[in-house]
N, CA, C and O atoms as a printed pandas DataFrame, in Angstrom:
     atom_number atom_name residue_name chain_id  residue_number  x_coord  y_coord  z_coord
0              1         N          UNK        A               1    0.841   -1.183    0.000
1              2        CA          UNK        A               1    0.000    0.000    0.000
2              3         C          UNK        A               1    0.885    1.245    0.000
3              4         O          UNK        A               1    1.735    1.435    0.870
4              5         N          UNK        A               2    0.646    2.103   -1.033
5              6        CA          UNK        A               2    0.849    3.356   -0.839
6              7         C          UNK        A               2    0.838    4.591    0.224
7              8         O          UNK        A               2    0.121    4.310    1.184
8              9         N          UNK        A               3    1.241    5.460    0.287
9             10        CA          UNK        A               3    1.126    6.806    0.904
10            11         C          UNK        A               3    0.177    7.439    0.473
11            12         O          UNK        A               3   -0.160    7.227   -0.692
12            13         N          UNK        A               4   -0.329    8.119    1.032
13            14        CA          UNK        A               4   -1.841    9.192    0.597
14            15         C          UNK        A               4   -1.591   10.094    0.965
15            16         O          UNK        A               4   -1.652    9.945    2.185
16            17         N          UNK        A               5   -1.194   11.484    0.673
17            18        CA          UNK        A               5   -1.161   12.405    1.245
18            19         C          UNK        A               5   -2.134   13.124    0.579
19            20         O          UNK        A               5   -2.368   12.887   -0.606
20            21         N          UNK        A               6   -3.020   14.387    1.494
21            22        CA          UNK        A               6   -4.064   15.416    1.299
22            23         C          UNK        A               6   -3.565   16.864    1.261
23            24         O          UNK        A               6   -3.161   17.334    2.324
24            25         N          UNK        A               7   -3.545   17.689    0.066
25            26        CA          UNK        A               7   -3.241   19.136    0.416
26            27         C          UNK        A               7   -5.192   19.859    0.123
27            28         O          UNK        A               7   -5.855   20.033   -0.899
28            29         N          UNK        A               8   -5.392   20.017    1.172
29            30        CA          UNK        A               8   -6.647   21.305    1.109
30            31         C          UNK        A               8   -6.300   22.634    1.334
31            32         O          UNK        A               8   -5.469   22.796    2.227
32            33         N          UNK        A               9   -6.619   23.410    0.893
33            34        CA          UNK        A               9   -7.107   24.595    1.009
34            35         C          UNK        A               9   -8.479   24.855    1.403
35            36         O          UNK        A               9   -9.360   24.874    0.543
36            37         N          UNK        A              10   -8.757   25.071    2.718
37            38        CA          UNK        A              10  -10.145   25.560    3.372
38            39         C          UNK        A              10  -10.829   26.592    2.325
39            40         O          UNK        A              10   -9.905   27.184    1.768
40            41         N          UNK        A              11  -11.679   26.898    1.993
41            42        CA          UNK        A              11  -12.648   28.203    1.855
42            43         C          UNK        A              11  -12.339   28.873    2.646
43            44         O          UNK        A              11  -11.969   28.441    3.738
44            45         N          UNK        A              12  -12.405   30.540    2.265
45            46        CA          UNK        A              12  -12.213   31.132    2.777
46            47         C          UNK        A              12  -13.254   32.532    2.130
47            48         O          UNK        A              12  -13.219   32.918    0.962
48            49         N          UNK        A              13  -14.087   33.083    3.168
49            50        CA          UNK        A              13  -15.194   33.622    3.026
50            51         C          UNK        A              13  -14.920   34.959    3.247
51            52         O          UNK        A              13  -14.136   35.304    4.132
52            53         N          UNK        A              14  -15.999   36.439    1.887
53            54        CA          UNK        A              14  -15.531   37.349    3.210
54            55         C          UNK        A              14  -17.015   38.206    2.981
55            56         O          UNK        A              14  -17.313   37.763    1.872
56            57         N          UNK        A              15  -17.864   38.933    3.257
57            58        CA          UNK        A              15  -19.149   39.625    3.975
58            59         C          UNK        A              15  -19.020   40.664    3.098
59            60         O          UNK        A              15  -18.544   41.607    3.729
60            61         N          UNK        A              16  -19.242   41.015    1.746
61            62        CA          UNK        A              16  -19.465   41.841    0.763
62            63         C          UNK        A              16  -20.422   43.154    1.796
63            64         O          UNK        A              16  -20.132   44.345    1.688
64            65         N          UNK        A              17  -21.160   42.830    2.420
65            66        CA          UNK        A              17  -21.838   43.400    3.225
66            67         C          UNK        A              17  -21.966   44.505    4.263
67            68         O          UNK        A              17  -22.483   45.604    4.466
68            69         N          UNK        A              18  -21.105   43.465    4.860
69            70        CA          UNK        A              18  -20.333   44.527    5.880
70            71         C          UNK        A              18  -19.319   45.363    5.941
71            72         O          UNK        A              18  -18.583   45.184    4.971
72            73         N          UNK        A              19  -18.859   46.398    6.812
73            74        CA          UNK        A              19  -18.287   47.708    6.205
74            75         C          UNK        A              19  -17.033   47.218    5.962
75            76         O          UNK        A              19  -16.349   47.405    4.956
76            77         N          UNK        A              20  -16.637   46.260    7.427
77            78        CA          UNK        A              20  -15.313   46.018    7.429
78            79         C          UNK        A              20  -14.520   44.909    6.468
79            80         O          UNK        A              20  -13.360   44.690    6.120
80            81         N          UNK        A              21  -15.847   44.339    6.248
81            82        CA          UNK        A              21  -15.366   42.719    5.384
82            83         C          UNK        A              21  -15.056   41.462    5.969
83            84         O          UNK        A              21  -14.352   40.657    5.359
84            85         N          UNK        A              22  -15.579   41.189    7.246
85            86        CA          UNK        A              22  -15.024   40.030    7.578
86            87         C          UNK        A              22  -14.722   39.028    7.367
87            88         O          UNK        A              22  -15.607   38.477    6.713
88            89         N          UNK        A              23  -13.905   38.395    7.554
89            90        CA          UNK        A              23  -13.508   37.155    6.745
90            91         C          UNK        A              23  -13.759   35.587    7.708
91            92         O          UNK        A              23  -13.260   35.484    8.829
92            93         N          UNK        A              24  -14.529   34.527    7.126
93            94        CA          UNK        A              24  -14.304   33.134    8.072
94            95         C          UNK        A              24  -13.790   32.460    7.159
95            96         O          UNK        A              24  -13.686   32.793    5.978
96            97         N          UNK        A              25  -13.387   31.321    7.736
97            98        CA          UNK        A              25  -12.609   30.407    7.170
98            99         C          UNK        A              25  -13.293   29.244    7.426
99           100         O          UNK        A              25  -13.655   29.014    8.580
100          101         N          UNK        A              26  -13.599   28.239    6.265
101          102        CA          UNK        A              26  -14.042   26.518    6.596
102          103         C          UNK        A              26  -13.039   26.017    7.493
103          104         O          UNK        A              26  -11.823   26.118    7.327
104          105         N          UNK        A              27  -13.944   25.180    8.966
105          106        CA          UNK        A              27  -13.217   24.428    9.296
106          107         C          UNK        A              27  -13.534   23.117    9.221
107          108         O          UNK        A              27  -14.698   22.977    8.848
108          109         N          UNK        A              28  -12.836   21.859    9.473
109          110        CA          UNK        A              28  -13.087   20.675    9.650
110          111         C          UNK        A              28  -13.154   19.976   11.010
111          112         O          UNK        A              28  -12.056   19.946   11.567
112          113         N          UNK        A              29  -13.785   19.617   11.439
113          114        CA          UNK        A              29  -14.222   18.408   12.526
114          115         C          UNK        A              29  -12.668   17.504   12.823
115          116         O          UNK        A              29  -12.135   17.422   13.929
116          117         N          UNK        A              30  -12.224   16.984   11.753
117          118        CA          UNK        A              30  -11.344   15.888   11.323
118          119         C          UNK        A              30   -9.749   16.126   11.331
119          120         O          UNK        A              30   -8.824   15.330   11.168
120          121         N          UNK        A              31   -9.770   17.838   11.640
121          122        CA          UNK        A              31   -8.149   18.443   12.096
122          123         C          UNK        A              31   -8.315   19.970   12.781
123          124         O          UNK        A              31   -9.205   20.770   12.494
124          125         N          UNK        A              32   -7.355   20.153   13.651
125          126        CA          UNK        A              32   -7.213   20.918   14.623
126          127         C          UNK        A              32   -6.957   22.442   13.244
127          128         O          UNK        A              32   -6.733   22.332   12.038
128          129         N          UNK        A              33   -7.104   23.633   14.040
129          130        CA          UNK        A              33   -6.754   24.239   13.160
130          131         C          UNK        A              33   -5.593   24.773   12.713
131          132         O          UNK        A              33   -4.948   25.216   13.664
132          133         N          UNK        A              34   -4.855   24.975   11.286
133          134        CA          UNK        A              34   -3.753   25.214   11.163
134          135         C          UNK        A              34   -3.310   23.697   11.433
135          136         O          UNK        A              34   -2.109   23.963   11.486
136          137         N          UNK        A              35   -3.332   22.904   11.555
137          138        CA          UNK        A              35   -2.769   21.455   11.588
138          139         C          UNK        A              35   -1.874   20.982   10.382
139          140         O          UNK        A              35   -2.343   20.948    9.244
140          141         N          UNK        A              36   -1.186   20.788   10.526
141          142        CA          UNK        A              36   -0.580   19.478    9.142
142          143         C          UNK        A              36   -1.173   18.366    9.556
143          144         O          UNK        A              36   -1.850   17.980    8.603
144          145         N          UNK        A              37   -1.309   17.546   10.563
145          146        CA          UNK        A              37   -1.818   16.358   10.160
146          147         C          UNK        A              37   -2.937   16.176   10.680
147          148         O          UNK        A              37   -3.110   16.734   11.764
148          149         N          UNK        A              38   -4.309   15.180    9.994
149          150        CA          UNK        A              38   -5.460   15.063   11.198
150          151         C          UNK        A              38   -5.330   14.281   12.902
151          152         O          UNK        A              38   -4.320   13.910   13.500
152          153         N          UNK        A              39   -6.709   14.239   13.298
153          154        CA          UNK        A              39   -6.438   13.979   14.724
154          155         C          UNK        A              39   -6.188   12.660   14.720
155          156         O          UNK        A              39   -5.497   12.184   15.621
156          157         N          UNK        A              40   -6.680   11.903   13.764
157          158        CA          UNK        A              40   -6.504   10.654   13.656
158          159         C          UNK        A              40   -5.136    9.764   13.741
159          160         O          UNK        A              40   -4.781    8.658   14.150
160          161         N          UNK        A              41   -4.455   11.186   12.959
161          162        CA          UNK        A              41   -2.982   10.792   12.439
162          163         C          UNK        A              41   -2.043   11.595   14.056
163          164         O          UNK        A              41   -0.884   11.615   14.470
164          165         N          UNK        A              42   -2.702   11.865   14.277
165          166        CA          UNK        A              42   -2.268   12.826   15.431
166          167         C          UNK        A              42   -2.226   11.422   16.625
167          168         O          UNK        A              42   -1.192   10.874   17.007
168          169         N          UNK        A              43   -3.224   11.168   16.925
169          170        CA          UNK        A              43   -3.716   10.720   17.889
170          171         C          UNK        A              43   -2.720    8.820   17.812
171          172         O          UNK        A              43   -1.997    8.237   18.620
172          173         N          UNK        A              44   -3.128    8.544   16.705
173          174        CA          UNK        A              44   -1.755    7.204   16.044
174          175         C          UNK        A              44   -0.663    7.642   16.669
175          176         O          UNK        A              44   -0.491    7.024   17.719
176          177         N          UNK        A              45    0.146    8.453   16.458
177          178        CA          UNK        A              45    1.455    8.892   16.294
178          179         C          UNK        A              45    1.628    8.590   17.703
179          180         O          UNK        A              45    2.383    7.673   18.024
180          181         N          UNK        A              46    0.778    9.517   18.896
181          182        CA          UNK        A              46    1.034    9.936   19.953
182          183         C          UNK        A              46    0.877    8.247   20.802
183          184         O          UNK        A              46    1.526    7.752   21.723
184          185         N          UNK        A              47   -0.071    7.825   20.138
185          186        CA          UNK        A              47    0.056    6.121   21.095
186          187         C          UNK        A              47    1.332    5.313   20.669
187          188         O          UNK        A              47    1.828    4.488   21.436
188          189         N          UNK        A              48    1.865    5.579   19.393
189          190        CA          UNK        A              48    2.617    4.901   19.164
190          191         C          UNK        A              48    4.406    5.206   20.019
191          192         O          UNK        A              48    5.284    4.447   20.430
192          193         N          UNK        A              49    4.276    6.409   19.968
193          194        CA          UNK        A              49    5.210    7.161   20.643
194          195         C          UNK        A              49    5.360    6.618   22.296
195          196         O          UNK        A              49    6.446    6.776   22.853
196          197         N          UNK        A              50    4.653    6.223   22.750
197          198        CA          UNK        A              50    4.596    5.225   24.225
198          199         C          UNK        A              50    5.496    4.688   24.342
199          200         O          UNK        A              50    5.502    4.098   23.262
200          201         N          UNK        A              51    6.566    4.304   24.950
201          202        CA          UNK        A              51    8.003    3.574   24.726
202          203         C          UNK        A              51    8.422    3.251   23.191
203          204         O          UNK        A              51    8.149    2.141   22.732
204          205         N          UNK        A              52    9.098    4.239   22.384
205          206        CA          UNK        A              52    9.093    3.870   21.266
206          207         C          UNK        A              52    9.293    5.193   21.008
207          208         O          UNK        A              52    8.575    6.118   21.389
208          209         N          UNK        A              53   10.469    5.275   20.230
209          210        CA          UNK        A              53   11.035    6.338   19.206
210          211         C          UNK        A              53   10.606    6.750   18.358
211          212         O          UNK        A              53    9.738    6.056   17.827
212          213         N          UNK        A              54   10.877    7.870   17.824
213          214        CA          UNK        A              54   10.638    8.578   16.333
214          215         C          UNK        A              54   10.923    7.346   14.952
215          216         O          UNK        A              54   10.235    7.011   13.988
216          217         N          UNK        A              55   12.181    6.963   15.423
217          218        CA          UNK        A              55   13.014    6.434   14.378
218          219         C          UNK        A              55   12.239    4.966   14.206
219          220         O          UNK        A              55   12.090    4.455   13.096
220          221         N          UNK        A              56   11.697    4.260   15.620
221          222        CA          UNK        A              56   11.180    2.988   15.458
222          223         C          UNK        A              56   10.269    3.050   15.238
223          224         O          UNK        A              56    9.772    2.015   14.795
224          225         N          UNK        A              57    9.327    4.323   15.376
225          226        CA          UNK        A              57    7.725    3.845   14.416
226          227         C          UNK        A              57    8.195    4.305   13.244
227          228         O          UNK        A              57    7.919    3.391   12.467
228          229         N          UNK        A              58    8.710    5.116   12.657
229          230        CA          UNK        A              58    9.117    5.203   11.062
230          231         C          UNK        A              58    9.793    3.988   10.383
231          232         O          UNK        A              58    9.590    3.730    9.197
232          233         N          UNK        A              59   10.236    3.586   10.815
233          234        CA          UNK        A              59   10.944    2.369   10.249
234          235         C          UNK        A              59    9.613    0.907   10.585
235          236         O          UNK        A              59    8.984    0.466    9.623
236          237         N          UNK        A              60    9.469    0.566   11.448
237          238        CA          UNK        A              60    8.059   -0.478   11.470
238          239         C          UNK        A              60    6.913   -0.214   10.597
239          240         O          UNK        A              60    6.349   -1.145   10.021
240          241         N          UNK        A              61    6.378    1.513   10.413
241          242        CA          UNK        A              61    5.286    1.667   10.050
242          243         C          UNK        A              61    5.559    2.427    8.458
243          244         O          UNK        A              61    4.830    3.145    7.773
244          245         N          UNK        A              62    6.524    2.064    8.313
245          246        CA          UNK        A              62    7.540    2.642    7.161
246          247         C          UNK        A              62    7.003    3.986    6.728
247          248         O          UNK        A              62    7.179    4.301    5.551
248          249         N          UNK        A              63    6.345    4.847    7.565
249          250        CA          UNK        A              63    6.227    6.625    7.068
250          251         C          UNK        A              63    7.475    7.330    6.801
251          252         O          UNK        A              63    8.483    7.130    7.479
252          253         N          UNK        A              64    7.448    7.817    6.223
253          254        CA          UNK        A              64    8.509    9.053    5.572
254          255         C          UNK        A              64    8.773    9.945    7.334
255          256         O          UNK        A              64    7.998   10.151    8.269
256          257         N          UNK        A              65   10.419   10.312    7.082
257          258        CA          UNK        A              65   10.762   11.162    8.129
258          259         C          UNK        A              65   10.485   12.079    7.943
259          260         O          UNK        A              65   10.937   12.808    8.826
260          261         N          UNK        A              66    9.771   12.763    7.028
261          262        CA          UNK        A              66    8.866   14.558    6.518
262          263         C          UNK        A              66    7.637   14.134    7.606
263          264         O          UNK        A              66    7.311   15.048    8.363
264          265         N          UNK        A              67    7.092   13.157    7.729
265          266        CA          UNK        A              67    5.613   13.307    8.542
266          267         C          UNK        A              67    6.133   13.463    9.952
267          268         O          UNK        A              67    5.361   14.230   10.528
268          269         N          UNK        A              68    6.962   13.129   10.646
269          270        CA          UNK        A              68    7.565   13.888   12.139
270          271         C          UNK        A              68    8.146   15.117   12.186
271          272         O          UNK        A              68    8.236   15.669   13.283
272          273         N          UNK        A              69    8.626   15.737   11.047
273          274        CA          UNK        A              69    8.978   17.374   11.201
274          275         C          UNK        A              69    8.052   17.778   10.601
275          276         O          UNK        A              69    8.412   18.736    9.917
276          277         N          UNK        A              70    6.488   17.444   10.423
277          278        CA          UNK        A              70    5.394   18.101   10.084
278          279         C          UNK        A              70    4.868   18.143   11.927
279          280         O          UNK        A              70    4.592   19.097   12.656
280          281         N          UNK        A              71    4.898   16.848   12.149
281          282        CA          UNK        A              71    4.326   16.695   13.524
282          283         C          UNK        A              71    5.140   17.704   14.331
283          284         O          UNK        A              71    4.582   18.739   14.696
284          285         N          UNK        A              72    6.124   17.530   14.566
285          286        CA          UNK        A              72    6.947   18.459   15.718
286          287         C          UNK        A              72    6.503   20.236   15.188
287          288         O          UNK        A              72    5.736   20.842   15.937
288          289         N          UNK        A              73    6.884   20.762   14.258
289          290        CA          UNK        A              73    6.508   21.937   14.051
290          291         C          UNK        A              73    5.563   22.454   14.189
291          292         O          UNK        A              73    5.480   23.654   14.451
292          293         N          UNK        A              74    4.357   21.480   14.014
293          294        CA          UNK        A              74    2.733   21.804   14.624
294          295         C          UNK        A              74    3.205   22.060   16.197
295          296         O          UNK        A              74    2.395   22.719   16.850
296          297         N          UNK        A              75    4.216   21.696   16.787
297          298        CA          UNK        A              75    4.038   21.848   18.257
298          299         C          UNK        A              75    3.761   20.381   19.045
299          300         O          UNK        A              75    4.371   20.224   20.103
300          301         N          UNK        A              76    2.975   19.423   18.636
301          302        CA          UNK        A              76    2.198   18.358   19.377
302          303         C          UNK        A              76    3.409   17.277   19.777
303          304         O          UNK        A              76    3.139   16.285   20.453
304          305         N          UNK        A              77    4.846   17.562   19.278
305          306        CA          UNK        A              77    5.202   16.811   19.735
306          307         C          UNK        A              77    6.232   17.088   21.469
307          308         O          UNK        A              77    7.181   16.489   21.974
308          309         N          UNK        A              78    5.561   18.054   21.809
309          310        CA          UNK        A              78    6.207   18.609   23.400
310          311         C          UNK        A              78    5.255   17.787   23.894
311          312         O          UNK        A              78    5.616   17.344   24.984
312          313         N          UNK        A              79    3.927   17.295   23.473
313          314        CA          UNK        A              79    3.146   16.793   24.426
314          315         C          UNK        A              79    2.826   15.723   24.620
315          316         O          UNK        A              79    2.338   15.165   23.637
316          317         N          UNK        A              80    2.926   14.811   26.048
317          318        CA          UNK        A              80    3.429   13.492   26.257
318          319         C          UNK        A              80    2.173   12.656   26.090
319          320         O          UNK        A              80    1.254   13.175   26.725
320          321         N          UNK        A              81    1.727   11.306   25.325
321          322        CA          UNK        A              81    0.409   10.658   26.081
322          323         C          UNK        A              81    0.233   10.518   27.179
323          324         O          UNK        A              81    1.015   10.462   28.128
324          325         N          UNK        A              82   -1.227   10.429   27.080
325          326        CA          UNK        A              82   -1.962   10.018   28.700
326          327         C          UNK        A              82   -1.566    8.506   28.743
327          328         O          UNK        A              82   -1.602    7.849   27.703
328          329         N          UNK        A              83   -1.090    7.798   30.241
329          330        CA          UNK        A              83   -1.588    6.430   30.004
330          331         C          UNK        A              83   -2.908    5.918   30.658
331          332         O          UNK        A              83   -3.152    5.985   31.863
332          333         N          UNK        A              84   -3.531    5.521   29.930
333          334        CA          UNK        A              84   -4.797    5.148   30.257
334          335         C          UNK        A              84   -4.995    3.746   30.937
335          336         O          UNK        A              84   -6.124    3.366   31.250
């Protein structure tokens, strides 16, 4: 199996109407905002990360080392799992 990667561009709206023009932006349910990756992919990463390296889930789950300096630059990777 292949890699899938998604580039969107949200909508982005603005109020012809109003004086100032405000602008919203589409969001999704399915990623945080400003995210590179979804929560899904978010949420994988972070269980997998449980005793277990950067280097050993990339290599087991054979992802590209670009999808952890997407993850870290979002920030999410300062933050440790819960153990449940």
């Amino acid at each position: 199996a292949g890699n899938v990667y998604l580039r969107i561009t949200p909508v982005r709206c603005f109020c012809e109407h109003c004086d100032d023009h405000p602008a919203a932006t589409e969001q999704y349910d399915w990623c945080e905002r400003n995210a590179s990756v979804t929560k899904a992919l978010e949420a994988c990463l972070m269980r997998n990360l449980i005793h277990s390296t950067v280097e050993d889930i990339a290599r087991k789950k054979r992802w590209e080392p670009g999808l952890f300096r997407l993850f870290e630059a979002a920030g999410r990777s300062e933050r440790r799992p819960e153990h449940k």
